[in-house]
Coordinates of N, CA and C in Angstrom, one line a residue:
M1 N -53.7 -54.8 10.8 CA -54.7 -54.9 11.2 C -55.9 -54.8 10.2
G2 N -55.4 -53.4 9.6 CA -56.5 -53.4 8.5 C -56.3 -53.9 7.1
E3 N -55.7 -54.9 7.3 CA -55.2 -55.9 5.9 C -56.6 -56.7 5.6
K4 N -57.0 -56.5 4.1 CA -58.2 -57.3 4.1 C -57.6 -58.6 3.1
A5 N -58.3 -59.6 3.6 CA -57.7 -61.2 2.7 C -58.1 -61.0 1.6
K6 N -57.0 -61.4 0.7 CA -57.1 -61.8 -0.9 C -57.8 -62.6 -1.1
G7 N -58.8 -62.8 -1.9 CA -59.8 -63.9 -2.3 C -60.1 -63.6 -4.1
W8 N -61.1 -64.2 -4.1 CA -61.8 -64.3 -5.5 C -62.3 -62.8 -5.9
T9 N -62.3 -61.9 -4.7 CA -62.8 -60.8 -5.3 C -61.8 -59.6 -5.7
H10 N -60.5 -60.0 -5.2 CA -59.6 -59.4 -5.6 C -58.8 -59.8 -6.9
W11 N -59.5 -60.5 -7.3 CA -58.7 -61.2 -8.7 C -59.4 -60.0 -9.7
S12 N -58.2 -59.7 -11.0 CA -58.5 -59.3 -12.0 C -59.7 -59.9 -12.9
T13 N -60.0 -59.5 -14.0 CA -61.2 -60.2 -14.5 C -60.5 -61.0 -15.4
N14 N -59.4 -60.8 -15.8 CA -58.7 -61.8 -16.8 C -58.1 -63.1 -15.9
E15 N -57.8 -62.8 -14.5 CA -57.3 -63.8 -13.8 C -58.7 -64.7 -13.3
K16 N -59.8 -64.2 -12.9 CA -61.0 -65.0 -13.1 C -61.3 -65.6 -14.1
V17 N -61.3 -65.4 -15.3 CA -61.3 -66.1 -16.6 C -60.6 -67.2 -16.9
A18 N -59.3 -66.7 -16.6 CA -58.2 -67.8 -16.4 C -58.2 -69.0 -15.6
A19 N -58.8 -68.7 -14.4 CA -59.2 -69.7 -13.6 C -60.2 -70.6 -14.0
V20 N -61.3 -69.8 -14.6 CA -62.2 -70.7 -14.8 C -62.1 -71.7 -16.1
I21 N -61.4 -71.2 -16.8 CA -60.7 -72.0 -18.1 C -60.0 -73.1 -17.8
L22 N -58.9 -72.9 -16.8 CA -58.3 -73.7 -16.0 C -58.8 -75.2 -15.5
L23 N -60.0 -74.4 -14.7 CA -60.7 -75.5 -13.6 C -61.4 -76.3 -14.9
S24 N -62.2 -75.7 -15.9 CA -62.5 -76.6 -16.9 C -62.1 -77.7 -17.7
V25 N -60.9 -76.9 -18.1 CA -60.1 -78.0 -18.5 C -59.7 -79.3 -17.6
L26 N -59.2 -78.5 -16.4 CA -59.2 -79.9 -15.3 C -60.3 -80.7 -15.2
A27 N -61.1 -80.2 -15.2 CA -62.5 -81.2 -15.0 C -62.8 -82.0 -16.0
I28 N -62.2 -81.5 -17.3 CA -62.9 -82.4 -18.5 C -61.7 -83.6 -18.5
F29 N -60.4 -83.2 -18.3 CA -59.5 -84.4 -18.3 C -59.8 -85.5 -17.2
V30 N -60.3 -85.0 -15.8 CA -60.5 -86.1 -14.9 C -61.7 -86.8 -15.0
I31 N -62.5 -86.3 -16.2 CA -63.9 -86.8 -16.5 C -63.6 -87.9 -17.3
L32 N -62.5 -87.4 -18.5 CA -62.3 -88.3 -19.7 C -61.2 -89.5 -18.9
L33 N -60.4 -89.2 -18.3 CA -59.5 -90.1 -17.6 C -60.2 -91.1 -16.9
G34 N -61.2 -90.8 -16.3 CA -62.1 -91.8 -15.3 C -62.7 -92.5 -16.3
L35 N -63.3 -92.3 -17.6 CA -63.9 -92.8 -18.3 C -63.0 -94.0 -19.2
I36 N -61.9 -93.6 -19.2 CA -60.8 -94.4 -19.7 C -60.6 -95.5 -18.7
I37 N -60.3 -95.0 -17.7 CA -59.7 -96.5 -16.7 C -61.2 -97.2 -16.4
Y38 N -62.5 -96.6 -16.4 CA -63.3 -97.4 -16.1 C -63.8 -98.0 -17.2
E39 N -63.7 -99.0 -17.8 CA -64.2 -99.2 -19.2 C -65.3 -100.6 -19.0
P40 N -66.2 -101.0 -19.7 CA -67.0 -101.7 -19.3 C -66.2 -103.2 -19.5
P41 N -67.0 -104.2 -18.7 CA -66.1 -105.4 -18.6 C -66.3 -105.9 -20.0
T42 N -66.9 -105.8 -20.9 CA -67.2 -106.8 -22.3 C -66.4 -105.6 -23.4
A43 N -65.7 -104.6 -23.0 CA -65.0 -104.0 -24.1 C -63.6 -104.2 -23.9
P44 N -62.9 -104.3 -25.2 CA -61.5 -104.4 -25.2 C -60.8 -103.6 -24.5
G45 N -61.1 -102.3 -25.1 CA -60.3 -101.1 -24.3 C -58.9 -100.8 -24.0
L46 N -58.5 -100.9 -22.7 CA -57.2 -100.9 -22.6 C -56.6 -102.1 -21.8
C47 N -57.3 -103.0 -22.5 CA -56.6 -104.5 -21.9 C -55.1 -104.8 -22.3
G48 N -54.5 -105.0 -21.6 CA -52.8 -105.1 -21.6 C -52.2 -103.6 -21.3
A49 N -52.8 -102.9 -21.6 CA -52.2 -101.7 -21.3 C -52.0 -101.1 -19.7
I50 N -53.2 -100.5 -19.1 CA -53.5 -100.7 -17.8 C -54.7 -101.6 -17.4
G51 N -55.2 -102.4 -18.1 CA -56.1 -103.4 -18.0 C -55.1 -104.8 -17.5
P52 N -56.2 -105.8 -17.2 CA -56.0 -107.1 -17.3 C -54.9 -107.7 -18.2
Q53 N -53.9 -108.3 -17.7 CA -52.9 -109.0 -19.0 C -53.0 -110.6 -18.5
P54 N -52.7 -111.5 -19.2 CA -53.1 -111.2 -20.7 C -54.8 -111.1 -20.7
C55 N -55.1 -110.4 -22.2 CA -56.4 -110.0 -22.2 C -57.3 -111.2 -22.1
P56 N -58.5 -111.2 -21.5 CA -59.4 -112.5 -21.6 C -60.2 -112.2 -22.9
G57 N -60.6 -113.8 -23.4 CA -61.3 -114.0 -24.4 C -62.5 -113.0 -24.7
R58 N -63.0 -113.0 -25.7 CA -64.6 -112.1 -25.5 C -65.4 -112.8 -26.4
E59 N -66.6 -113.0 -26.2 CA -67.4 -113.9 -27.0 C -68.7 -112.9 -27.4
D60 N -69.0 -112.9 -28.8 CA -69.8 -112.2 -29.4 C -70.3 -112.8 -30.3
L61 N -71.6 -112.8 -30.6 CA -72.3 -113.8 -31.6 C -73.4 -112.5 -32.3
N62 N -73.6 -112.8 -33.6 CA -74.7 -111.7 -34.5 C -75.3 -112.9 -35.4
I63 N -76.6 -112.6 -35.6 CA -77.2 -113.7 -36.1 C -77.5 -112.8 -37.4
I64 N -77.5 -113.6 -38.8 CA -77.5 -113.3 -40.1 C -78.8 -113.4 -40.6
T65 N -79.3 -114.8 -40.6 CA -80.6 -114.9 -41.2 C -81.2 -116.1 -40.3
A66 N -82.4 -116.2 -40.7 CA -83.4 -117.3 -39.9 C -84.4 -117.7 -41.0
A67 N -84.8 -118.9 -41.2 CA -85.4 -119.3 -42.0 C -86.2 -120.7 -41.5
V68 N -87.7 -120.5 -41.6 CA -88.5 -121.6 -41.1 C -88.4 -122.7 -42.2
N69 N -88.2 -124.1 -41.7 CA -88.0 -125.2 -42.3 C -89.3 -125.9 -42.5
S70 N -89.7 -126.2 -41.0 CA -90.9 -126.8 -40.9 C -91.7 -126.1 -39.7
S71 N -92.7 -126.5 -39.2 CA -93.3 -126.0 -38.0 C -92.6 -126.2 -36.9
T72 N -91.8 -127.2 -36.8 CA -90.9 -127.3 -35.6 C -89.6 -127.1 -35.9
N73 N -89.0 -126.7 -37.1 CA -87.6 -126.5 -37.7 C -87.4 -125.2 -38.0
M74 N -86.3 -124.5 -37.2 CA -85.9 -123.3 -37.9 C -84.5 -123.4 -38.0
T75 N -84.1 -122.7 -39.2 CA -82.3 -122.8 -39.4 C -81.9 -121.2 -39.2
I76 N -80.9 -121.1 -38.5 CA -80.6 -119.6 -38.3 C -79.2 -119.8 -38.3
Q77 N -78.6 -118.9 -39.3 CA -77.0 -118.5 -39.5 C -76.4 -117.5 -38.6
I78 N -75.2 -117.9 -37.8 CA -74.8 -116.7 -36.8 C -73.2 -116.7 -37.4
L79 N -72.9 -115.5 -36.7 CA -71.4 -115.2 -36.7 C -70.8 -114.8 -35.8
N80 N -69.6 -115.5 -35.3 CA -68.8 -115.3 -34.2 C -67.9 -114.2 -34.5
T81 N -68.2 -112.9 -34.1 CA -67.3 -111.7 -34.1 C -66.4 -111.5 -32.7
G82 N -66.7 -112.6 -32.0 CA -65.6 -112.5 -30.6 C -64.1 -113.2 -31.0
S83 N -63.3 -113.1 -30.0 CA -62.3 -113.6 -30.0 C -61.7 -114.9 -29.5
V84 N -62.7 -115.8 -29.2 CA -62.7 -117.2 -29.1 C -63.8 -118.1 -29.4
E85 N -63.5 -119.3 -29.3 CA -64.2 -120.3 -29.5 C -65.7 -120.2 -28.9
I86 N -66.9 -120.3 -29.2 CA -68.2 -120.3 -28.6 C -68.7 -121.6 -28.7
F87 N -69.2 -122.3 -27.5 CA -69.5 -123.6 -27.2 C -71.1 -123.4 -26.7
L88 N -72.1 -123.5 -27.7 CA -73.3 -123.5 -27.6 C -73.8 -124.5 -26.6
I89 N -74.6 -124.2 -25.5 CA -75.2 -125.0 -24.7 C -76.6 -125.5 -24.6
S90 N -77.2 -124.0 -25.1 CA -78.7 -124.3 -25.0 C -79.5 -123.2 -25.4
F91 N -80.9 -122.9 -26.0 CA -81.3 -122.1 -26.4 C -82.4 -122.1 -26.1
N92 N -83.2 -120.8 -26.0 CA -84.6 -120.5 -25.9 C -85.1 -119.5 -27.0
V93 N -86.5 -120.1 -27.4 CA -87.2 -119.1 -28.2 C -88.6 -119.0 -27.7
R94 N -89.0 -117.6 -28.0 CA -90.1 -116.9 -27.6 C -91.0 -116.4 -28.8
N95 N -92.3 -116.9 -29.0 CA -92.9 -116.2 -30.2 C -93.3 -114.9 -29.9
P96 N -94.1 -114.4 -30.5 CA -94.6 -113.3 -30.6 C -95.6 -112.8 -29.4
Y97 N -95.9 -113.9 -28.7 CA -97.0 -113.7 -27.6 C -96.2 -114.3 -26.4
S98 N -94.9 -114.3 -26.2 CA -94.1 -114.8 -25.1 C -94.3 -116.1 -24.7
Q99 N -94.8 -116.9 -25.4 CA -94.8 -118.1 -25.3 C -93.4 -118.8 -25.3
P100 N -92.7 -119.3 -24.5 CA -91.4 -119.8 -24.4 C -91.4 -121.2 -24.9
Y101 N -90.2 -121.8 -25.6 CA -89.7 -123.0 -25.6 C -88.2 -122.9 -25.0
A102 N -87.8 -123.9 -24.2 CA -86.5 -123.9 -24.1 C -85.8 -125.4 -24.1
N103 N -84.8 -125.3 -24.5 CA -83.7 -127.0 -24.6 C -82.6 -126.7 -24.0
N104 N -82.4 -127.0 -22.8 CA -81.4 -127.0 -21.7 C -80.7 -128.0 -22.1
N105 N -81.4 -129.1 -22.7 CA -80.3 -130.2 -22.8 C -79.5 -130.3 -24.4
W106 N -79.2 -129.3 -25.1 CA -79.0 -129.1 -26.3 C -77.6 -129.0 -26.3
S107 N -76.8 -130.0 -27.2 CA -75.6 -130.0 -27.6 C -75.5 -129.4 -28.7
G108 N -75.1 -127.9 -28.8 CA -74.9 -127.2 -30.0 C -73.6 -127.1 -30.7
P109 N -73.5 -126.4 -31.6 CA -72.3 -126.5 -32.4 C -71.1 -125.4 -31.4
T110 N -69.8 -126.0 -32.0 CA -68.8 -124.9 -31.7 C -68.9 -123.8 -33.1
V111 N -68.5 -122.7 -32.4 CA -68.4 -121.7 -33.2 C -67.1 -120.6 -33.4
I112 N -65.9 -121.2 -34.2 CA -64.9 -120.5 -34.3 C -64.8 -118.9 -34.4
P113 N -63.8 -118.3 -33.9 CA -64.0 -116.8 -34.2 C -63.8 -116.5 -35.8
N114 N -64.8 -115.2 -36.0 CA -64.9 -114.9 -37.6 C -65.4 -116.1 -38.5
A115 N -66.1 -116.9 -37.9 CA -66.8 -117.9 -38.7 C -68.2 -117.9 -38.6
Y116 N -68.9 -118.0 -39.9 CA -70.4 -118.3 -39.8 C -70.7 -119.6 -39.4
T117 N -71.9 -120.2 -38.8 CA -72.1 -121.3 -38.6 C -73.7 -121.2 -39.0
T118 N -74.4 -122.5 -39.3 CA -75.7 -122.8 -39.4 C -76.0 -123.7 -38.2
I119 N -77.1 -123.3 -37.9 CA -77.7 -123.9 -36.5 C -79.2 -124.5 -37.0
N120 N -79.6 -125.6 -36.6 CA -81.1 -126.2 -36.9 C -81.7 -126.2 -35.4
L121 N -82.5 -125.1 -35.1 CA -83.4 -125.1 -33.7 C -84.5 -125.7 -33.9
L122 N -84.7 -127.1 -33.3 CA -85.9 -128.0 -33.2 C -86.6 -127.5 -32.0
I123 N -87.8 -127.5 -32.0 CA -89.1 -127.1 -30.9 C -89.7 -128.5 -31.1
D124 N -90.7 -129.1 -29.9 CA -91.4 -130.1 -29.8 C -92.8 -129.7 -30.4
G125 N -93.0 -128.3 -30.7 CA -94.3 -127.9 -31.1 C -95.7 -127.7 -30.2
N126 N -95.2 -127.9 -28.7 CA -96.2 -127.9 -27.8 C -96.8 -126.6 -27.5
A127 N -96.0 -125.6 -27.5 CA -96.0 -124.4 -26.9 C -96.6 -123.4 -27.9
F128 N -95.8 -123.7 -29.5 CA -95.9 -122.9 -30.4 C -95.3 -123.7 -31.5
T129 N -95.6 -123.3 -32.8 CA -95.0 -123.8 -34.0 C -94.5 -122.2 -34.7
F130 N -93.3 -122.9 -35.4 CA -92.9 -121.7 -36.4 C -93.8 -121.4 -37.6
Q131 N -93.6 -120.1 -37.8 CA -94.4 -119.7 -39.2 C -93.5 -118.6 -39.9
S132 N -93.2 -118.7 -41.2 CA -92.7 -117.8 -41.9 C -93.2 -116.3 -41.7
G133 N -92.6 -115.3 -41.7 CA -92.8 -114.1 -41.5 C -93.4 -113.4 -40.1
T134 N -93.0 -114.3 -39.3 CA -93.2 -114.1 -37.8 C -92.2 -113.7 -37.1
Y135 N -92.0 -112.8 -36.2 CA -91.0 -112.5 -35.3 C -90.7 -113.3 -34.0
Y136 N -89.6 -113.9 -33.7 CA -89.3 -114.7 -32.6 C -87.9 -114.0 -31.7
T137 N -87.9 -114.4 -30.8 CA -86.8 -113.6 -29.8 C -86.1 -115.0 -29.6
I138 N -85.0 -115.4 -30.1 CA -84.0 -116.3 -29.7 C -82.9 -116.0 -28.6
T139 N -82.4 -116.8 -27.9 CA -81.4 -116.5 -26.8 C -80.7 -117.9 -26.8
L140 N -79.3 -117.6 -27.2 CA -78.5 -118.7 -27.1 C -77.6 -118.5 -26.2
I141 N -77.2 -119.8 -25.5 CA -76.8 -119.7 -24.2 C -75.3 -120.2 -24.4
T142 N -73.9 -119.8 -23.8 CA -72.8 -120.6 -24.2 C -72.3 -121.1 -22.7
S143 N -71.0 -122.1 -23.0 CA -70.7 -122.6 -21.9 C -69.9 -121.7 -21.1
R144 N -69.7 -120.4 -21.4 CA -69.4 -119.4 -20.4 C -70.3 -118.9 -19.3
N145 N -71.9 -119.6 -20.1 CA -72.9 -118.9 -19.1 C -73.3 -117.1 -19.8
N146 N -72.9 -117.0 -21.2 CA -73.3 -115.6 -21.6 C -74.2 -116.3 -22.5
Q147 N -75.5 -115.1 -22.5 CA -76.6 -115.0 -23.4 C -76.4 -114.0 -24.4
F148 N -77.0 -114.3 -25.7 CA -77.1 -113.6 -26.7 C -78.6 -114.0 -27.3
T149 N -79.3 -112.8 -27.2 CA -80.8 -112.8 -27.2 C -80.9 -112.0 -28.8
F150 N -81.6 -112.3 -29.7 CA -81.7 -111.5 -30.9 C -83.4 -111.9 -31.2
T151 N -83.6 -110.8 -32.0 CA -85.2 -110.7 -32.1 C -85.2 -110.8 -33.6
I152 N -85.8 -111.8 -34.2 CA -85.7 -111.6 -35.9 C -86.9 -112.1 -36.3
K153 N -87.2 -111.8 -37.6 CA -88.4 -112.1 -38.6 C -88.0 -113.3 -39.3
A154 N -88.6 -114.4 -39.2 CA -88.0 -115.8 -39.8 C -88.7 -115.9 -41.3
S155 N -88.0 -116.1 -42.2 CA -88.6 -116.2 -43.6 C -89.0 -117.5 -44.1

């Protein structure tokens, strides 16, 4: 009857410190495990280990250069840093004033992995015209409906 319940208050200082350290390490482990398991869908991460098998291909483009050839023609050079061929199907260009030009009937090039490709972007000149030294936002759309948007300064 006169027994007191043993709880946190009856632990020694060393036992309390050890419990706090153990719980902290356990919490960090659980958080890291959760981050490893929940990877973004675009990251290669654990693909094949605990992720999907076989690993899905990944599209990734980087723009290298942009040069104005005329008021309606810009040449860009891109690099496919992904793991699959990329089929470009349309592009959008916006000038610094956000005036858009869209070409949805464009039959763009196929870009193989780890390869540079030069692309001519032709616009009609009604919304705006290209000028050297001006920034443009270019969006390239692939056959997988991935959109790659770059803001570049045309030379």
